[in-house]
Amino acid sequence: LLPTEYPFVSLLRDSSPYIVNHRDSTIVYHIPGELISDAARINSVIDDIALTWLFGMRIVICVGCRNQVLTRLERKYGSSTNNGNDFGLSSKLGVRVTDTEKLRIIEEEAGFCRFEVERLLNRCLRHKGADCNVVSGAFVTAKEFGIVDGVDYLNAGYPVTLQTDRIAKFHSRNDVVLLTPLGFTKEGDAINIHSEAMAAFTAGALKASKL
């Protein structure tokens, strides 16, 4: 290659093999709730995600809302550090015992986080001239933990199946798929799922090249 005095040209030359190798591959992003609360950082991350879409990668985003849920619980019951209340968080599984009240809060905060990521990513993609949608839905079937070592986790559980065919259909249209930390039983009941576990399960089910 001929030498160039423009550094960005050298950068494009060096990165082009990486771009080609990852085109049409699947990548799963996990975005925790605390990142969504940081306006400067989340905008930077969203811009990077949009860039990987422009490079031709098939994207799934798993959104967490733990920070927002903890803030809601502390606002209602007081700080967990002051009153010693862990709000049902089990040290054995690292998952919160999710009763009906906590599930309602998780549903509300998951909806807020989903909307924020969808709004920011849509705006960023449109600014880059992208023609795609950010799609969310009930892609995950889940199952309750039930009673583990004498602790009933109620509406907390783990992912069992992922509708990979539906996600592949959206990816074939160049859409981005967005998942929240909620799965659904066969009866249609909502289940609270650890967002990191959701991201790892999704990456495995889709045989993603990167998580």
PDB file of C-alpha atoms in Angstrom:
ATOM      1  CA  LEU A   1       0.000   0.000   0.000  1.00  0.00           C
ATOM      2  CA  LEU A   2       1.174   3.507  -0.743  1.00  0.00           C
ATOM      3  CA  PRO A   3       2.044   5.616   2.316  1.00  0.00           C
ATOM      4  CA  THR A   4      -0.409   8.296   3.363  1.00  0.00           C
ATOM      5  CA  GLU A   5      -0.128  11.490   5.379  1.00  0.00           C
ATOM      6  CA  TYR A   6      -3.720  11.117   6.645  1.00  0.00           C
ATOM      7  CA  PRO A   7      -3.883   9.072   9.895  1.00  0.00           C
ATOM      8  CA  PHE A   8      -7.561   8.154   9.465  1.00  0.00           C
ATOM      9  CA  VAL A   9      -6.759   6.422   6.167  1.00  0.00           C
ATOM     10  CA  SER A  10      -4.221   4.197   7.913  1.00  0.00           C
ATOM     11  CA  LEU A  11      -6.785   3.484  10.601  1.00  0.00           C
ATOM     12  CA  LEU A  12      -9.348   2.360   8.010  1.00  0.00           C
ATOM     13  CA  ARG A  13      -6.780   0.184   6.287  1.00  0.00           C
ATOM     14  CA  ASP A  14      -5.804  -1.526   9.528  1.00  0.00           C
ATOM     15  CA  SER A  15      -9.389  -2.083  10.657  1.00  0.00           C
ATOM     16  CA  SER A  16     -10.818  -3.302   7.350  1.00  0.00           C
ATOM     17  CA  PRO A  17      -9.935  -7.006   7.904  1.00  0.00           C
ATOM     18  CA  TYR A  18     -11.708  -6.881  11.283  1.00  0.00           C
ATOM     19  CA  ILE A  19     -14.799  -5.341   9.698  1.00  0.00           C
ATOM     20  CA  VAL A  20     -14.910  -7.969   6.939  1.00  0.00           C
ATOM     21  CA  ASN A  21     -14.457 -10.865   9.389  1.00  0.00           C
ATOM     22  CA  HIS A  22     -17.386  -9.734  11.551  1.00  0.00           C
ATOM     23  CA  ARG A  23     -19.842  -8.812   8.826  1.00  0.00           C
ATOM     24  CA  ASP A  24     -23.061 -10.866   9.155  1.00  0.00           C
ATOM     25  CA  SER A  25     -21.921 -12.260  12.532  1.00  0.00           C
ATOM     26  CA  THR A  26     -24.052 -11.921  15.673  1.00  0.00           C
ATOM     27  CA  ILE A  27     -23.103  -9.826  18.674  1.00  0.00           C
ATOM     28  CA  VAL A  28     -24.979  -9.619  21.990  1.00  0.00           C
ATOM     29  CA  TYR A  29     -24.614  -6.503  24.126  1.00  0.00           C
ATOM     30  CA  HIS A  30     -25.479  -6.297  27.815  1.00  0.00           C
ATOM     31  CA  ILE A  31     -26.345  -2.779  29.002  1.00  0.00           C
ATOM     32  CA  PRO A  32     -26.731  -2.531  32.809  1.00  0.00           C
ATOM     33  CA  GLY A  33     -29.156  -0.116  34.417  1.00  0.00           C
ATOM     34  CA  GLU A  34     -26.452   2.055  35.979  1.00  0.00           C
ATOM     35  CA  LEU A  35     -25.066   2.784  32.507  1.00  0.00           C
ATOM     36  CA  ILE A  36     -28.489   3.912  31.288  1.00  0.00           C
ATOM     37  CA  SER A  37     -28.584   6.416  34.166  1.00  0.00           C
ATOM     38  CA  ASP A  38     -25.307   7.999  32.983  1.00  0.00           C
ATOM     39  CA  ALA A  39     -26.262  10.218  30.026  1.00  0.00           C
ATOM     40  CA  ALA A  40     -22.737  10.849  28.725  1.00  0.00           C
ATOM     41  CA  ARG A  41     -21.607   7.231  28.885  1.00  0.00           C
ATOM     42  CA  ILE A  42     -24.787   5.693  27.460  1.00  0.00           C
ATOM     43  CA  ASN A  43     -24.723   8.037  24.467  1.00  0.00           C
ATOM     44  CA  SER A  44     -21.120   7.022  23.765  1.00  0.00           C
ATOM     45  CA  VAL A  45     -21.966   3.311  24.013  1.00  0.00           C
ATOM     46  CA  ILE A  46     -25.050   3.678  21.811  1.00  0.00           C
ATOM     47  CA  ASP A  47     -22.932   5.412  19.183  1.00  0.00           C
ATOM     48  CA  ASP A  48     -20.495   2.470  19.217  1.00  0.00           C
ATOM     49  CA  ILE A  49     -23.369  -0.035  18.911  1.00  0.00           C
ATOM     50  CA  ALA A  50     -24.727   1.870  15.920  1.00  0.00           C
ATOM     51  CA  LEU A  51     -21.263   1.749  14.375  1.00  0.00           C
ATOM     52  CA  THR A  52     -21.152  -2.055  14.636  1.00  0.00           C
ATOM     53  CA  TRP A  53     -24.545  -2.151  12.904  1.00  0.00           C
ATOM     54  CA  LEU A  54     -23.091  -0.084  10.058  1.00  0.00           C
ATOM     55  CA  PHE A  55     -20.273  -2.643   9.837  1.00  0.00           C
ATOM     56  CA  GLY A  56     -22.893  -5.296   9.110  1.00  0.00           C
ATOM     57  CA  MET A  57     -23.174  -7.089  12.459  1.00  0.00           C
ATOM     58  CA  ARG A  58     -26.445  -8.612  13.665  1.00  0.00           C
ATOM     59  CA  ILE A  59     -27.217  -7.064  17.021  1.00  0.00           C
ATOM     60  CA  VAL A  60     -29.134  -8.180  20.106  1.00  0.00           C
ATOM     61  CA  ILE A  61     -29.189  -5.922  23.170  1.00  0.00           C
ATOM     62  CA  CYS A  62     -30.049  -7.224  26.652  1.00  0.00           C
ATOM     63  CA  VAL A  63     -31.022  -4.369  28.948  1.00  0.00           C
ATOM     64  CA  GLY A  64     -30.747  -4.492  32.749  1.00  0.00           C
ATOM     65  CA  CYS A  65     -32.600  -2.347  35.269  1.00  0.00           C
ATOM     66  CA  ARG A  66     -31.156  -3.423  38.633  1.00  0.00           C
ATOM     67  CA  ASN A  67     -29.970   0.073  39.515  1.00  0.00           C
ATOM     68  CA  GLN A  68     -33.385   1.605  38.812  1.00  0.00           C
ATOM     69  CA  VAL A  69     -35.196  -1.115  40.794  1.00  0.00           C
ATOM     70  CA  LEU A  70     -32.884  -0.673  43.808  1.00  0.00           C
ATOM     71  CA  THR A  71     -33.448   3.092  43.688  1.00  0.00           C
ATOM     72  CA  ARG A  72     -37.227   2.553  43.728  1.00  0.00           C
ATOM     73  CA  LEU A  73     -37.021   0.115  46.639  1.00  0.00           C
ATOM     74  CA  GLU A  74     -34.755   2.415  48.659  1.00  0.00           C
ATOM     75  CA  ARG A  75     -37.075   5.338  47.995  1.00  0.00           C
ATOM     76  CA  LYS A  76     -39.964   3.312  49.370  1.00  0.00           C
ATOM     77  CA  TYR A  77     -38.310   1.462  52.260  1.00  0.00           C
ATOM     78  CA  GLY A  78     -35.170   3.471  53.004  1.00  0.00           C
ATOM     79  CA  SER A  79     -31.533   2.870  52.109  1.00  0.00           C
ATOM     80  CA  SER A  80     -30.491  -0.776  52.190  1.00  0.00           C
ATOM     81  CA  THR A  81     -27.122   0.233  53.685  1.00  0.00           C
ATOM     82  CA  ASN A  82     -28.840   1.953  56.602  1.00  0.00           C
ATOM     83  CA  ASN A  83     -31.569  -0.519  57.482  1.00  0.00           C
ATOM     84  CA  GLY A  84     -29.710  -3.728  56.594  1.00  0.00           C
ATOM     85  CA  ASN A  85     -32.488  -4.727  54.187  1.00  0.00           C
ATOM     86  CA  ASP A  86     -31.219  -6.406  51.013  1.00  0.00           C
ATOM     87  CA  PHE A  87     -34.751  -6.345  49.568  1.00  0.00           C
ATOM     88  CA  GLY A  88     -34.836 -10.088  49.120  1.00  0.00           C
ATOM     89  CA  LEU A  89     -31.456 -10.464  47.377  1.00  0.00           C
ATOM     90  CA  SER A  90     -30.156 -14.001  47.888  1.00  0.00           C
ATOM     91  CA  SER A  91     -26.415 -14.425  48.351  1.00  0.00           C
ATOM     92  CA  LYS A  92     -26.651 -18.024  47.115  1.00  0.00           C
ATOM     93  CA  LEU A  93     -28.006 -17.322  43.633  1.00  0.00           C
ATOM     94  CA  GLY A  94     -27.401 -13.578  43.455  1.00  0.00           C
ATOM     95  CA  VAL A  95     -31.035 -13.158  42.447  1.00  0.00           C
ATOM     96  CA  ARG A  96     -33.738 -11.158  44.178  1.00  0.00           C
ATOM     97  CA  VAL A  97     -36.725 -12.980  45.652  1.00  0.00           C
ATOM     98  CA  THR A  98     -39.425 -11.438  43.498  1.00  0.00           C
ATOM     99  CA  ASP A  99     -42.865 -11.089  45.014  1.00  0.00           C
ATOM    100  CA  THR A 100     -45.788  -9.447  43.216  1.00  0.00           C
ATOM    101  CA  GLU A 101     -44.862  -5.942  44.390  1.00  0.00           C
ATOM    102  CA  LYS A 102     -41.213  -6.224  43.298  1.00  0.00           C
ATOM    103  CA  LEU A 103     -42.251  -7.772  39.992  1.00  0.00           C
ATOM    104  CA  ARG A 104     -44.463  -4.758  39.274  1.00  0.00           C
ATOM    105  CA  ILE A 105     -41.527  -2.422  39.952  1.00  0.00           C
ATOM    106  CA  ILE A 106     -39.221  -4.522  37.746  1.00  0.00           C
ATOM    107  CA  GLU A 107     -41.777  -4.473  34.925  1.00  0.00           C
ATOM    108  CA  GLU A 108     -42.073  -0.681  35.142  1.00  0.00           C
ATOM    109  CA  GLU A 109     -38.321  -0.033  35.292  1.00  0.00           C
ATOM    110  CA  ALA A 110     -37.566  -2.599  32.576  1.00  0.00           C
ATOM    111  CA  GLY A 111     -40.070  -0.792  30.365  1.00  0.00           C
ATOM    112  CA  PHE A 112     -38.380   2.545  31.066  1.00  0.00           C
ATOM    113  CA  CYS A 113     -34.880   1.190  30.326  1.00  0.00           C
ATOM    114  CA  ARG A 114     -36.096  -0.527  27.163  1.00  0.00           C
ATOM    115  CA  PHE A 115     -37.672   2.697  25.945  1.00  0.00           C
ATOM    116  CA  GLU A 116     -34.544   4.759  26.681  1.00  0.00           C
ATOM    117  CA  VAL A 117     -32.218   2.399  24.802  1.00  0.00           C
ATOM    118  CA  GLU A 118     -34.700   2.102  21.928  1.00  0.00           C
ATOM    119  CA  ARG A 119     -35.081   5.885  21.725  1.00  0.00           C
ATOM    120  CA  LEU A 120     -31.354   6.619  21.826  1.00  0.00           C
ATOM    121  CA  LEU A 121     -30.401   3.881  19.371  1.00  0.00           C
ATOM    122  CA  ASN A 122     -33.139   4.821  16.897  1.00  0.00           C
ATOM    123  CA  ARG A 123     -32.011   8.437  16.997  1.00  0.00           C
ATOM    124  CA  CYS A 124     -28.361   7.492  16.541  1.00  0.00           C
ATOM    125  CA  LEU A 125     -29.055   5.117  13.642  1.00  0.00           C
ATOM    126  CA  ARG A 126     -31.255   7.683  11.886  1.00  0.00           C
ATOM    127  CA  HIS A 127     -28.515  10.293  12.170  1.00  0.00           C
ATOM    128  CA  LYS A 128     -26.134   7.839  10.486  1.00  0.00           C
ATOM    129  CA  GLY A 129     -28.595   7.259   7.651  1.00  0.00           C
ATOM    130  CA  ALA A 130     -29.495   3.713   8.719  1.00  0.00           C
ATOM    131  CA  ASP A 131     -32.764   2.152   7.588  1.00  0.00           C
ATOM    132  CA  CYS A 132     -33.737  -0.284  10.341  1.00  0.00           C
ATOM    133  CA  ASN A 133     -35.932  -0.705  13.413  1.00  0.00           C
ATOM    134  CA  VAL A 134     -35.237  -1.571  17.044  1.00  0.00           C
ATOM    135  CA  VAL A 135     -37.590  -4.454  17.873  1.00  0.00           C
ATOM    136  CA  SER A 136     -38.576  -5.882  21.266  1.00  0.00           C
ATOM    137  CA  GLY A 137     -40.990  -8.641  22.202  1.00  0.00           C
ATOM    138  CA  ALA A 138     -41.662 -11.818  24.188  1.00  0.00           C
ATOM    139  CA  PHE A 139     -38.785 -13.838  22.717  1.00  0.00           C
ATOM    140  CA  VAL A 140     -37.821 -15.683  25.920  1.00  0.00           C
ATOM    141  CA  THR A 141     -39.618 -18.525  27.663  1.00  0.00           C
ATOM    142  CA  ALA A 142     -38.636 -18.777  31.325  1.00  0.00           C
ATOM    143  CA  LYS A 143     -39.150 -20.975  34.365  1.00  0.00           C
ATOM    144  CA  GLU A 144     -39.320 -20.142  38.079  1.00  0.00           C
ATOM    145  CA  PHE A 145     -36.444 -21.163  40.346  1.00  0.00           C
ATOM    146  CA  GLY A 146     -39.019 -22.362  42.837  1.00  0.00           C
ATOM    147  CA  ILE A 147     -37.666 -23.308  46.280  1.00  0.00           C
ATOM    148  CA  VAL A 148     -33.878 -23.546  46.510  1.00  0.00           C
ATOM    149  CA  ASP A 149     -32.277 -24.413  49.878  1.00  0.00           C
ATOM    150  CA  GLY A 150     -35.475 -23.433  51.649  1.00  0.00           C
ATOM    151  CA  VAL A 151     -35.838 -20.071  49.868  1.00  0.00           C
ATOM    152  CA  ASP A 152     -38.868 -19.542  47.612  1.00  0.00           C
ATOM    153  CA  TYR A 153     -37.822 -17.204  44.814  1.00  0.00           C
ATOM    154  CA  LEU A 154     -41.444 -16.689  43.719  1.00  0.00           C
ATOM    155  CA  ASN A 155     -41.432 -14.810  40.382  1.00  0.00           C
ATOM    156  CA  ALA A 156     -37.654 -15.027  39.831  1.00  0.00           C
ATOM    157  CA  GLY A 157     -36.266 -17.590  37.437  1.00  0.00           C
ATOM    158  CA  TYR A 158     -34.111 -18.428  34.453  1.00  0.00           C
ATOM    159  CA  PRO A 159     -34.438 -18.530  30.651  1.00  0.00           C
ATOM    160  CA  VAL A 160     -35.367 -21.861  29.064  1.00  0.00           C
ATOM    161  CA  THR A 161     -35.896 -21.230  25.349  1.00  0.00           C
ATOM    162  CA  LEU A 162     -35.273 -18.384  22.933  1.00  0.00           C
ATOM    163  CA  GLN A 163     -37.238 -17.820  19.736  1.00  0.00           C
ATOM    164  CA  THR A 164     -34.145 -17.861  17.551  1.00  0.00           C
ATOM    165  CA  ASP A 165     -36.146 -18.206  14.314  1.00  0.00           C
ATOM    166  CA  ARG A 166     -38.076 -14.996  15.015  1.00  0.00           C
ATOM    167  CA  ILE A 167     -34.890 -13.142  15.906  1.00  0.00           C
ATOM    168  CA  ALA A 168     -33.218 -14.419  12.715  1.00  0.00           C
ATOM    169  CA  LYS A 169     -36.191 -13.100  10.730  1.00  0.00           C
ATOM    170  CA  PHE A 170     -35.731  -9.619  12.209  1.00  0.00           C
ATOM    171  CA  HIS A 171     -31.976  -9.802  11.610  1.00  0.00           C
ATOM    172  CA  SER A 172     -32.636 -10.694   7.965  1.00  0.00           C
ATOM    173  CA  ARG A 173     -34.387  -7.301   7.716  1.00  0.00           C
ATOM    174  CA  ASN A 174     -31.354  -5.648   9.377  1.00  0.00           C
ATOM    175  CA  ASP A 175     -33.349  -4.847  12.524  1.00  0.00           C
ATOM    176  CA  VAL A 176     -31.853  -4.677  16.013  1.00  0.00           C
ATOM    177  CA  VAL A 177     -33.467  -6.914  18.662  1.00  0.00           C
ATOM    178  CA  LEU A 178     -33.880  -5.602  22.210  1.00  0.00           C
ATOM    179  CA  LEU A 179     -34.507  -7.836  25.257  1.00  0.00           C
ATOM    180  CA  THR A 180     -35.415  -6.875  28.833  1.00  0.00           C
ATOM    181  CA  PRO A 181     -34.669  -8.939  31.987  1.00  0.00           C
ATOM    182  CA  LEU A 182     -38.146 -10.472  31.829  1.00  0.00           C
ATOM    183  CA  GLY A 183     -39.123 -13.839  30.443  1.00  0.00           C
ATOM    184  CA  PHE A 184     -42.532 -15.464  30.289  1.00  0.00           C
ATOM    185  CA  THR A 185     -43.825 -18.851  31.357  1.00  0.00           C
ATOM    186  CA  LYS A 186     -45.927 -20.991  29.028  1.00  0.00           C
ATOM    187  CA  GLU A 187     -48.947 -19.641  30.925  1.00  0.00           C
ATOM    188  CA  GLY A 188     -47.908 -16.072  30.137  1.00  0.00           C
ATOM    189  CA  ASP A 189     -46.687 -15.061  33.616  1.00  0.00           C
ATOM    190  CA  ALA A 190     -43.720 -12.677  33.814  1.00  0.00           C
ATOM    191  CA  ILE A 191     -40.461 -13.943  35.337  1.00  0.00           C
ATOM    192  CA  ASN A 192     -37.608 -11.794  36.645  1.00  0.00           C
ATOM    193  CA  ILE A 193     -34.316 -12.945  35.100  1.00  0.00           C
ATOM    194  CA  HIS A 194     -30.788 -11.827  35.965  1.00  0.00           C
ATOM    195  CA  SER A 195     -29.895  -9.581  33.007  1.00  0.00           C
ATOM    196  CA  GLU A 196     -26.333 -10.946  32.739  1.00  0.00           C
ATOM    197  CA  ALA A 197     -27.757 -14.472  32.647  1.00  0.00           C
ATOM    198  CA  MET A 198     -30.191 -13.362  29.960  1.00  0.00           C
ATOM    199  CA  ALA A 199     -27.348 -11.977  27.838  1.00  0.00           C
ATOM    200  CA  ALA A 200     -25.202 -15.108  28.251  1.00  0.00           C
ATOM    201  CA  PHE A 201     -28.136 -17.418  27.469  1.00  0.00           C
ATOM    202  CA  THR A 202     -29.045 -15.360  24.401  1.00  0.00           C
ATOM    203  CA  ALA A 203     -25.477 -15.391  23.091  1.00  0.00           C
ATOM    204  CA  GLY A 204     -25.298 -19.168  23.498  1.00  0.00           C
ATOM    205  CA  ALA A 205     -28.680 -19.823  21.873  1.00  0.00           C
ATOM    206  CA  LEU A 206     -27.810 -17.628  18.878  1.00  0.00           C
ATOM    207  CA  LYS A 207     -24.225 -18.956  18.660  1.00  0.00           C
ATOM    208  CA  ALA A 208     -23.089 -15.347  18.757  1.00  0.00           C
ATOM    209  CA  SER A 209     -19.483 -14.571  17.868  1.00  0.00           C
ATOM    210  CA  LYS A 210     -19.224 -11.948  20.621  1.00  0.00           C
ATOM    211  CA  LEU A 211     -20.871 -11.142  23.960  1.00  0.00           C
TER     212      LEU A 211
END
